[in-house]
XYZ file of C-alpha atoms in Angstrom:
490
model
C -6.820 -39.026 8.676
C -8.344 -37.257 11.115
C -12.274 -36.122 11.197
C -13.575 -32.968 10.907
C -14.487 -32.945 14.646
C -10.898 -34.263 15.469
C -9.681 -30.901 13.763
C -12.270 -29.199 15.746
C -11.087 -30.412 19.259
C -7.404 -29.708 18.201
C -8.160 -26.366 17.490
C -10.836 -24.004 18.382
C -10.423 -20.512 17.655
C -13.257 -19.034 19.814
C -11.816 -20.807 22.663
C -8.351 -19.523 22.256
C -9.673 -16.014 21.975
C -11.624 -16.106 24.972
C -8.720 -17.062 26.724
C -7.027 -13.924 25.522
C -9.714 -11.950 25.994
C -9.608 -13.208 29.658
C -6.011 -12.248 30.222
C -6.405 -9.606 28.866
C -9.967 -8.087 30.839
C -7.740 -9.344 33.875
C -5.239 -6.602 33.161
C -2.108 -9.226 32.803
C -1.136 -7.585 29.454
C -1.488 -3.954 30.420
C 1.566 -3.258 33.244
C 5.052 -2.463 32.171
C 6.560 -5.516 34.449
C 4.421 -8.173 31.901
C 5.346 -6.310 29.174
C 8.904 -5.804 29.753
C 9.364 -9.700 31.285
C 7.924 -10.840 27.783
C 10.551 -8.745 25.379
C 13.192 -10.032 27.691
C 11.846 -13.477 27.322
C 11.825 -12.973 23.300
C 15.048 -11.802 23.541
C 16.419 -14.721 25.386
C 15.112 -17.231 23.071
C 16.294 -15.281 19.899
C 19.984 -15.626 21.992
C 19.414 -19.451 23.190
C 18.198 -20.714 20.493
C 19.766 -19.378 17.101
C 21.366 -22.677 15.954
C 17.714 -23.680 15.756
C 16.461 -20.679 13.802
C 19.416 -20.739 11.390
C 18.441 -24.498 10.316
C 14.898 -23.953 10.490
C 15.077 -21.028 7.875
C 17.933 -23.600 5.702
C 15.304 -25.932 5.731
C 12.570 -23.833 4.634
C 14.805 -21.556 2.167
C 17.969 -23.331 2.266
C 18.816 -19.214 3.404
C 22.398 -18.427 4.148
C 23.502 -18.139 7.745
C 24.502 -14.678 7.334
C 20.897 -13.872 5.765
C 19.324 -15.678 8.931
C 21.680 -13.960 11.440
C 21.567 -10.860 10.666
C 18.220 -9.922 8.201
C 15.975 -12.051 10.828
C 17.635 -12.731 14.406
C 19.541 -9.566 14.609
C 16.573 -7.514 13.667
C 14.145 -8.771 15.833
C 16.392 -9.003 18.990
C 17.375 -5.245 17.988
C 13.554 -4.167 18.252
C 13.575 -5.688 21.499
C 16.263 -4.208 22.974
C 14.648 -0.792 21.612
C 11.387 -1.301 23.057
C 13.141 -1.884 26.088
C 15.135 0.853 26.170
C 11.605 3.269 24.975
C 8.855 1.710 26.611
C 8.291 3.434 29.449
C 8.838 6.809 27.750
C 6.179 5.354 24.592
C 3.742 4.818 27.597
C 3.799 7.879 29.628
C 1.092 10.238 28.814
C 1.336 12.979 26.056
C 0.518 16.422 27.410
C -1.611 18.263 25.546
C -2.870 22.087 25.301
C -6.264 22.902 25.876
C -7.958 26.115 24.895
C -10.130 29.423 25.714
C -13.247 27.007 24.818
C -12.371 24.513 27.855
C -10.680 26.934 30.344
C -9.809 26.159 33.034
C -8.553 22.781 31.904
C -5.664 19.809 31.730
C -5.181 17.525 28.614
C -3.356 14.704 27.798
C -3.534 11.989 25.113
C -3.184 8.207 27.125
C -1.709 5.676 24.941
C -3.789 2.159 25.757
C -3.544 -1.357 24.419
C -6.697 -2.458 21.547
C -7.031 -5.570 23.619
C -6.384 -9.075 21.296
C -4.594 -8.866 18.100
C -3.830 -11.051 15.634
C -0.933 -11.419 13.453
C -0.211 -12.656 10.155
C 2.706 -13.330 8.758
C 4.897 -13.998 5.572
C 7.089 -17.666 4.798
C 9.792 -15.540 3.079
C 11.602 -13.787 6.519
C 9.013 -16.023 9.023
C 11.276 -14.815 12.030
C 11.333 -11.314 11.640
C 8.153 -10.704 9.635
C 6.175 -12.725 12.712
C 7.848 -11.781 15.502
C 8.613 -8.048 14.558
C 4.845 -7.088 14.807
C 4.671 -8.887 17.966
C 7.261 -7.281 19.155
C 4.994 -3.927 19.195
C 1.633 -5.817 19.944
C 3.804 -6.755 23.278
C 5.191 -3.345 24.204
C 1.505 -1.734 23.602
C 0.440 -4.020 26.374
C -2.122 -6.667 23.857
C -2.944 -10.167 24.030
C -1.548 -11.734 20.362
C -2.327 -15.021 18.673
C 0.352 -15.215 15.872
C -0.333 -17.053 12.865
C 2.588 -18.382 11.084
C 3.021 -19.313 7.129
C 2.437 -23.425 6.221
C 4.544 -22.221 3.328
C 7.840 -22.643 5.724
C 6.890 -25.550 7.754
C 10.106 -25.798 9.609
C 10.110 -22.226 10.855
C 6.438 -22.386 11.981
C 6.837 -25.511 13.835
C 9.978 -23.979 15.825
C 8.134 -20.636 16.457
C 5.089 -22.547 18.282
C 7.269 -24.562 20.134
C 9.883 -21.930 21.632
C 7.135 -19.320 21.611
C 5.641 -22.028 24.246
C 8.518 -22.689 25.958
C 9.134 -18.321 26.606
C 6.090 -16.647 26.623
C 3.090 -16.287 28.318
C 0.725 -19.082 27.009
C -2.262 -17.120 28.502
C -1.446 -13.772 26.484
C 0.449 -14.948 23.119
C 0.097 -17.670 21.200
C 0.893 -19.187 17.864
C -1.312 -21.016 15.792
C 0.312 -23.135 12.969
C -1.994 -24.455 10.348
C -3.269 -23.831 6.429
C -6.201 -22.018 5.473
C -8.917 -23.727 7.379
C -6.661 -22.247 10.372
C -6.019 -19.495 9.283
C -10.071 -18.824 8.393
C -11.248 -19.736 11.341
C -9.481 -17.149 13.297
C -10.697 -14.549 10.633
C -14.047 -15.541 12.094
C -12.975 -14.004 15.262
C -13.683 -11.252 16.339
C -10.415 -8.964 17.186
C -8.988 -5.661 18.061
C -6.681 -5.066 15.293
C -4.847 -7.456 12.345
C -1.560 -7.196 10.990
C -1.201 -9.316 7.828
C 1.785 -9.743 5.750
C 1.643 -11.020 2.238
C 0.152 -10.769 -1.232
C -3.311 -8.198 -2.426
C -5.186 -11.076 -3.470
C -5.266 -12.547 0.551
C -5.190 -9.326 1.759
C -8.535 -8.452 0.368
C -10.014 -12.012 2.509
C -8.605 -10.361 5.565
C -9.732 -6.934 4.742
C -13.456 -8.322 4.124
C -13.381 -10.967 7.231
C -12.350 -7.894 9.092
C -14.519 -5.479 7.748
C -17.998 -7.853 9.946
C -16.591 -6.754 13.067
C -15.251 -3.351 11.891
C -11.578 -4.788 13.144
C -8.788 -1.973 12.566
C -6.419 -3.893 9.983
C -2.762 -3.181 9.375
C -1.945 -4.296 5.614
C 1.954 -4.806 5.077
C 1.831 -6.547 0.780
C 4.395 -5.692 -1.534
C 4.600 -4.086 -5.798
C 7.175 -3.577 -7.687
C 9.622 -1.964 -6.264
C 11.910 0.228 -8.887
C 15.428 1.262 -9.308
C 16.428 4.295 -10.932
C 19.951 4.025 -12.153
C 21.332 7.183 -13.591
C 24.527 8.048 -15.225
C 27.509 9.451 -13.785
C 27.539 7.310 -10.615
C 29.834 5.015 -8.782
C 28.799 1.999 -10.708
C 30.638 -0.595 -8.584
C 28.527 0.133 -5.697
C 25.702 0.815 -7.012
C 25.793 -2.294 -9.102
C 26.896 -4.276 -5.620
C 23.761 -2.667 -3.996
C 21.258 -3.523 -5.853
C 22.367 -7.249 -5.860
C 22.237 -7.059 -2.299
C 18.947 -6.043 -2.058
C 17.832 -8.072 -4.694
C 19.821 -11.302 -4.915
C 20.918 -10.911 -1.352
C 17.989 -10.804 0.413
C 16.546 -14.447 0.001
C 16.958 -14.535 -3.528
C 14.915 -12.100 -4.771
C 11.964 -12.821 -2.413
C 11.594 -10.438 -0.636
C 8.470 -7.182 -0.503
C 10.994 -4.690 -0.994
C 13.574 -6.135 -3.182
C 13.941 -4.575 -6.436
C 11.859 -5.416 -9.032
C 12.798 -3.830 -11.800
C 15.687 -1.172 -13.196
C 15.474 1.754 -14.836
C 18.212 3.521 -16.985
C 18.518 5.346 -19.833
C 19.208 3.115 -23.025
C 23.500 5.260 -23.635
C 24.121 3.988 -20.257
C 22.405 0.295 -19.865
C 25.863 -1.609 -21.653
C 27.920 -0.162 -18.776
C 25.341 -0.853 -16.106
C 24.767 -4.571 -17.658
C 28.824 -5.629 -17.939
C 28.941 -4.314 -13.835
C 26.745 -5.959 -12.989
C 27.545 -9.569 -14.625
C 30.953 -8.882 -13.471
C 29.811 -8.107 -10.010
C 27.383 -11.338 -10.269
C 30.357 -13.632 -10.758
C 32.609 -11.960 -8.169
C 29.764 -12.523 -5.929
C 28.245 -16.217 -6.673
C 30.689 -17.925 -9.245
C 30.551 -19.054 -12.095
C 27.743 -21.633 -11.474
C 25.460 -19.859 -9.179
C 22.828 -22.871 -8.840
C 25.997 -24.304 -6.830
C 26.319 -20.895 -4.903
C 25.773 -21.999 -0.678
C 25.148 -17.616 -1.274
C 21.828 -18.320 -2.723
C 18.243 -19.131 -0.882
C 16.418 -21.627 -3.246
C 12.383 -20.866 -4.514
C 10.408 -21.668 -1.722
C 8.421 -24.347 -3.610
C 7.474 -26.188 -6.374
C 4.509 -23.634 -6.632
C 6.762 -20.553 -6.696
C 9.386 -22.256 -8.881
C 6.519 -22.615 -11.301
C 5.439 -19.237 -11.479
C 8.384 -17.530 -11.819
C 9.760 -20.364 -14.567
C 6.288 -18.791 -16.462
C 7.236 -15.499 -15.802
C 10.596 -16.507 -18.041
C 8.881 -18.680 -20.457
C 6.571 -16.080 -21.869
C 7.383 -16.064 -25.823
C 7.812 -12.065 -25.918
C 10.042 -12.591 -23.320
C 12.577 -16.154 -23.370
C 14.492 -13.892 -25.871
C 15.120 -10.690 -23.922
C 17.120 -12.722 -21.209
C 21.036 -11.309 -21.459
C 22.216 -13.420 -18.165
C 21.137 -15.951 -16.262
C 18.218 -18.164 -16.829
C 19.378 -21.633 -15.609
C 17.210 -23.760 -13.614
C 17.316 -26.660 -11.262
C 13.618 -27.547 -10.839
C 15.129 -31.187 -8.556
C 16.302 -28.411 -6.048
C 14.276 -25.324 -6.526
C 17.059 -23.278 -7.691
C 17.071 -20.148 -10.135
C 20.251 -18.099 -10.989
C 20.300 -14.668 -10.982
C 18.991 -13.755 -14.419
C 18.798 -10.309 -16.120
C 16.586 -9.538 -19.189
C 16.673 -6.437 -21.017
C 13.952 -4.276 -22.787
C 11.079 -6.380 -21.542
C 7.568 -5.417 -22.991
C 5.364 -3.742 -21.029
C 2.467 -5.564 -21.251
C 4.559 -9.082 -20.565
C 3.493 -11.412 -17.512
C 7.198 -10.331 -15.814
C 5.991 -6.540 -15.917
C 2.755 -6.304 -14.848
C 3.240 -8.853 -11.905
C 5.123 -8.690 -8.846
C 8.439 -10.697 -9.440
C 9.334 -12.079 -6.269
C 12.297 -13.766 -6.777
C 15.543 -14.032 -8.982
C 14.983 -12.014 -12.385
C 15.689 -8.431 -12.907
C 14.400 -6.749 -16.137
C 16.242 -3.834 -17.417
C 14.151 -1.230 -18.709
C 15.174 1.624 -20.971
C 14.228 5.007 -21.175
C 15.394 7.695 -23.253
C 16.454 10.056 -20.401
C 16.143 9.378 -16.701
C 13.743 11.621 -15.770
C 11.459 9.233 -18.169
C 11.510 6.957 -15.689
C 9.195 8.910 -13.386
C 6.490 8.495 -15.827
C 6.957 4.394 -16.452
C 6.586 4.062 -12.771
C 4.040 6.476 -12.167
C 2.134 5.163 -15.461
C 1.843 1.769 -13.412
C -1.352 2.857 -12.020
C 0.484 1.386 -8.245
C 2.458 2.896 -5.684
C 5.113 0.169 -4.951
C 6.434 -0.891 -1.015
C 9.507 1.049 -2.056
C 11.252 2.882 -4.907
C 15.388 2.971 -5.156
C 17.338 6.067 -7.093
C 20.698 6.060 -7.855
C 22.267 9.584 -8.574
C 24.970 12.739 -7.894
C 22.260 14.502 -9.465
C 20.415 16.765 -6.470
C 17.733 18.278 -8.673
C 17.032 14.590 -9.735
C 17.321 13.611 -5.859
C 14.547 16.689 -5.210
C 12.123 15.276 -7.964
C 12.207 12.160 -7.219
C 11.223 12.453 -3.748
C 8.412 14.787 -4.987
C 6.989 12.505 -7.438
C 7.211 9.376 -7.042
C 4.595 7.720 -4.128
C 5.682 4.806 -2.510
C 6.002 3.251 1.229
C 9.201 4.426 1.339
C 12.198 6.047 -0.627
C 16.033 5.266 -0.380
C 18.112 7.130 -2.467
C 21.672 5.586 -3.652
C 20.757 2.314 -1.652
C 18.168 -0.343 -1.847
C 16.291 -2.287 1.484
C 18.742 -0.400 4.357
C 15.794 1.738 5.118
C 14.144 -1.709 7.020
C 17.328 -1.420 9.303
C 16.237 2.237 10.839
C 14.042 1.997 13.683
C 13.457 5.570 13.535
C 11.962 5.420 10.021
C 8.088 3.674 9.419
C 7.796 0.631 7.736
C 4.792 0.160 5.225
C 2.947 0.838 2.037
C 0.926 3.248 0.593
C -2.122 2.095 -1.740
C -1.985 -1.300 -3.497
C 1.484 -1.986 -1.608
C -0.469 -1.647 1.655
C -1.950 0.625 4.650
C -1.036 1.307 8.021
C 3.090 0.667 9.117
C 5.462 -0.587 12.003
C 8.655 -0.625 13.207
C 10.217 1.310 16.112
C 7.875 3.865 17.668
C 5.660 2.762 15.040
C 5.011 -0.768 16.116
C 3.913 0.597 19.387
C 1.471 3.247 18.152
C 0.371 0.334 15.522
C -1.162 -1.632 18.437
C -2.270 1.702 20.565
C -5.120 3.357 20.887
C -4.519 7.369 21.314
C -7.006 7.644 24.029
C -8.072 11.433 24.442
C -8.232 12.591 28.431
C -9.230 16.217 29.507
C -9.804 17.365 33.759
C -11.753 20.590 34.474
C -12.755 21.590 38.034
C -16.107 23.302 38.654
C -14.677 26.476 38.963
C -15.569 28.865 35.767
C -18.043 27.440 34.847
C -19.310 29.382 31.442
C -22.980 30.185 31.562
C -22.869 30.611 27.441
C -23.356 27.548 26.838
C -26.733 27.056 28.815
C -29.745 28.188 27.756
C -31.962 30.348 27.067
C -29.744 31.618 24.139
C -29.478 34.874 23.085
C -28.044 36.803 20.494
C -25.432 37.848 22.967
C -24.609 34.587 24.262
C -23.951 33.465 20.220
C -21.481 36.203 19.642
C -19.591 35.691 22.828
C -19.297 31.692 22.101
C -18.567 32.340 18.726
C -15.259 34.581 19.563
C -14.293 32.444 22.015
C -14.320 29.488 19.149
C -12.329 31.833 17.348
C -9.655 32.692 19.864
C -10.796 36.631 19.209
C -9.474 37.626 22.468
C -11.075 41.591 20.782
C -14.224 39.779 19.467
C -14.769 38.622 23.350
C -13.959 41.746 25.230
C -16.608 43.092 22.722
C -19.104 40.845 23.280
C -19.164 41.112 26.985
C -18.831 45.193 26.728
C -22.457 44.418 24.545
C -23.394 41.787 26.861
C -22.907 44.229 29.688
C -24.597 47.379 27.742
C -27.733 45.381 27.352
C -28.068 44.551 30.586
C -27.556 48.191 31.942
């Protein structure tokens, strides 16, 4: 076993920042030629090299290739190609106006990279939810040290090694490792973090951060709702919300639904769909299903086997329930009418069950979520209704909404990706990720031409009234200050 001055010499984190921080002072980061060479490089070894990634992520999460295609590869090489396309238009200057208080003057607003960053990120999508944010560290022009989940070994040892083989080793790197690793680079002093994961390591970033006053980006998760409401098309409402639940890694997942909503004359119908829909999708023996990601972990398997275990709540399970603890496996399992105060409600799921709960009529089901005392990642209504539609945009506060859908709103580059209170602060994706890792850097030009003796002293009662129209854009307040101005001198 190696000693604690082995570990040292194999990694030291105020070495591999000052290397950054070298690159970076150097200017290597900042030009749109590094910038663009390195999303072309990312994109290249996303093409080159999916085989890899797609038995990486089965070994981790034993995650279906169509999950690791398209919900990781396929996302990430899409916010390449977008940054791409945007960059140079995300890194020209902003014009902006100036004012009577300033004339005559220019403005603009300079986007400019924070400098050395640090990432991260999450074991259950390890591809996209690393390289995403890098993505936008990249286009902004930073230095990044990415720090990849232990959790899915496999997919951390085969982002180090490509991200070595494609990218600039000066300017990005990725550090595998636990949570000696992953403290000692909190240690560091850096220009911004993006972390993805749970509240209770969030609040270790937040207060390693908060020594050097480092900017921090806080992407965690909640539980997410689903409104169902009456008078719908069931089928695919029922086949969407196993898709975002059951279909994207099994239930672990940020944004995957947590929990339903309906009201208690409609649950029967929405229970029989979606069993039916259940079967049609995994069989008749999901733990058998190739369809299914497995728990992450012995750990996780745990947990969520506690979650089900709970006396108030082992009863309340209508479908599902079967384990395989050998192979980490949990079928899709429904319970209905759940108490409130049970382990399954008042934690974040994060994986295969889906309590039902019932309501009376479904505008009740603004109040259970609200009630919560959290604002969840995201929050999922299903309805004809467009009153309902109009209310439940206006009440309910989440990081984001999607109404007769659930997770598709990921997918849209154009829309920002992050959570609001306990679920999280700050948000990427798109534009987003570029303004993430940007400072807004304020610019305004004058010449020495007008030159506005008001603001010199000796002050006067005359000079006060002029400044204080011109503050107020009073283009009458001004002429009559200077008419006074003038009669007092006269």
């Amino acid at each position: 076993m190696a000693s604690e001055g082995e570990k040292k010499a194999v990694f030291d984190a105020e070495s591999v920042v000052k290397e950054l921080r070298d690159s970076f002072a150097a200017g290597t980061t900042k030009s749109y030629k590094w910038r663009s060479s390195q999303l072309n490089a990312m994109l290249k070894m996303m093409e080159e090299n999916e085989p890899l990634i797609v038995a990486a992520l089965r070994d981790d999460l034993s995650k279906p290739e169509l999950e690791s295609s398209i919900y990781e590869i396929a996302m990430v090489k899409s916010s390449c190609r977008m940054a791409l396309k945007k960059m140079k238009q995300w890194m020209m200057p902003e014009k902006a106006k100036t004012s009577l208080i300033t004339f005559p003057s220019s403005a603009e607003i300079v986007p400019e990279p924070l400098g050395v960053v640090l990432v991260i990120s999450a074991w259950n999508y390890p591809f996209l939810l690393s390289l995403d944010p890098v993505v936008g560290a990249i286009a902004a022009g930073n230095a990044v040290v990415l720090k990849p989940s232990e959790i899915s070994p496999a997919t951390s040892s085969l982002l180090a090694r490509l991200a070595a083989d494609y990218l600039d080793h000066s300017c990005i790197k990725v550090i595998e490792g636990a949570v000696p690793e992953t403290a000692a680079l909190l240690e560091q002093k850096w220009d911004k973090i993006l972390y993805t994961g749970n509240g209770r390591i969030a609040r270790t970033v937040m207060a390693a951060a908060a020594k050097h006053l480092t900017p921090v980006v806080l992407e965690l998760g909640g539980k997410c709702p689903v409104i169902v409401d009456s008078d719908i098309n069931l089928q695919v409402a029922t086949r969407r919300i196993i898709a975002g639940k059951w279909g994207c890694n099994n239930g672990q997942a940020c944004v995957s639904p947590d929990y339903i909503i309906t009201p208690k004359n409609y649950a029967q119908k929405l229970i029989d769909s979606l069993k039916c829909e259940l079967e049609r999708f995994y069989g008749k023996n999901p733990l058998e299903s190739k369809d299914l990601s497995r728990i992450v972990n012995s750990s996780h398997f745990a947990r969520l086997s506690k979650l089900l275990d709970e006396d108030k709540v082992s009863s309340k399970i209508i479908h599902g329930g079967e384990r395989d603890k050998a192979n980490l496996k949990i079928a899709p399992t429904i319970l209905l009418d759940v108490p409130q105060d049970s382990l399954i409600m008042t934690e974040e799921i994060f994986g295969p069950l889906l309590p039902i709960i019932l309501v009376d009529k479904v505008e009740d089901s603004f109040d259970v979520i609200n009630s919560s005392g959290t604002r969840p990642l995201a929050a999922y209504l299903f309805t004809n209704d467009k009153k309902l539609k109009k209310k439940f945009i206006a009440t309910v506060s989440a990081g984001g909404l999607v109404v007769n859908d659930t997770t598709v709103h990921l997918a849209e580059p154009a829309l920002p990706f992050g959570g609001v209170g306990d679920s999280g602060t700050g948000a990427y994706h798109g534009k987003f990720s570029f303004d993430t890792f940007s400072h807004k850097k304020a610019v305004l030009c004058r010449g020495f031409a007008g030159d506005a003796f008001v603001r010199y002293p000796p002050y006067s009662r005359g000079k006060i009234r002029l400044l204080k129209a011109l503050f107020d854009g009073n283009f009458l307040g001004i002429i009559r200050a200077l008419v006074g101005w003038s009669n007092s001198k006269s």
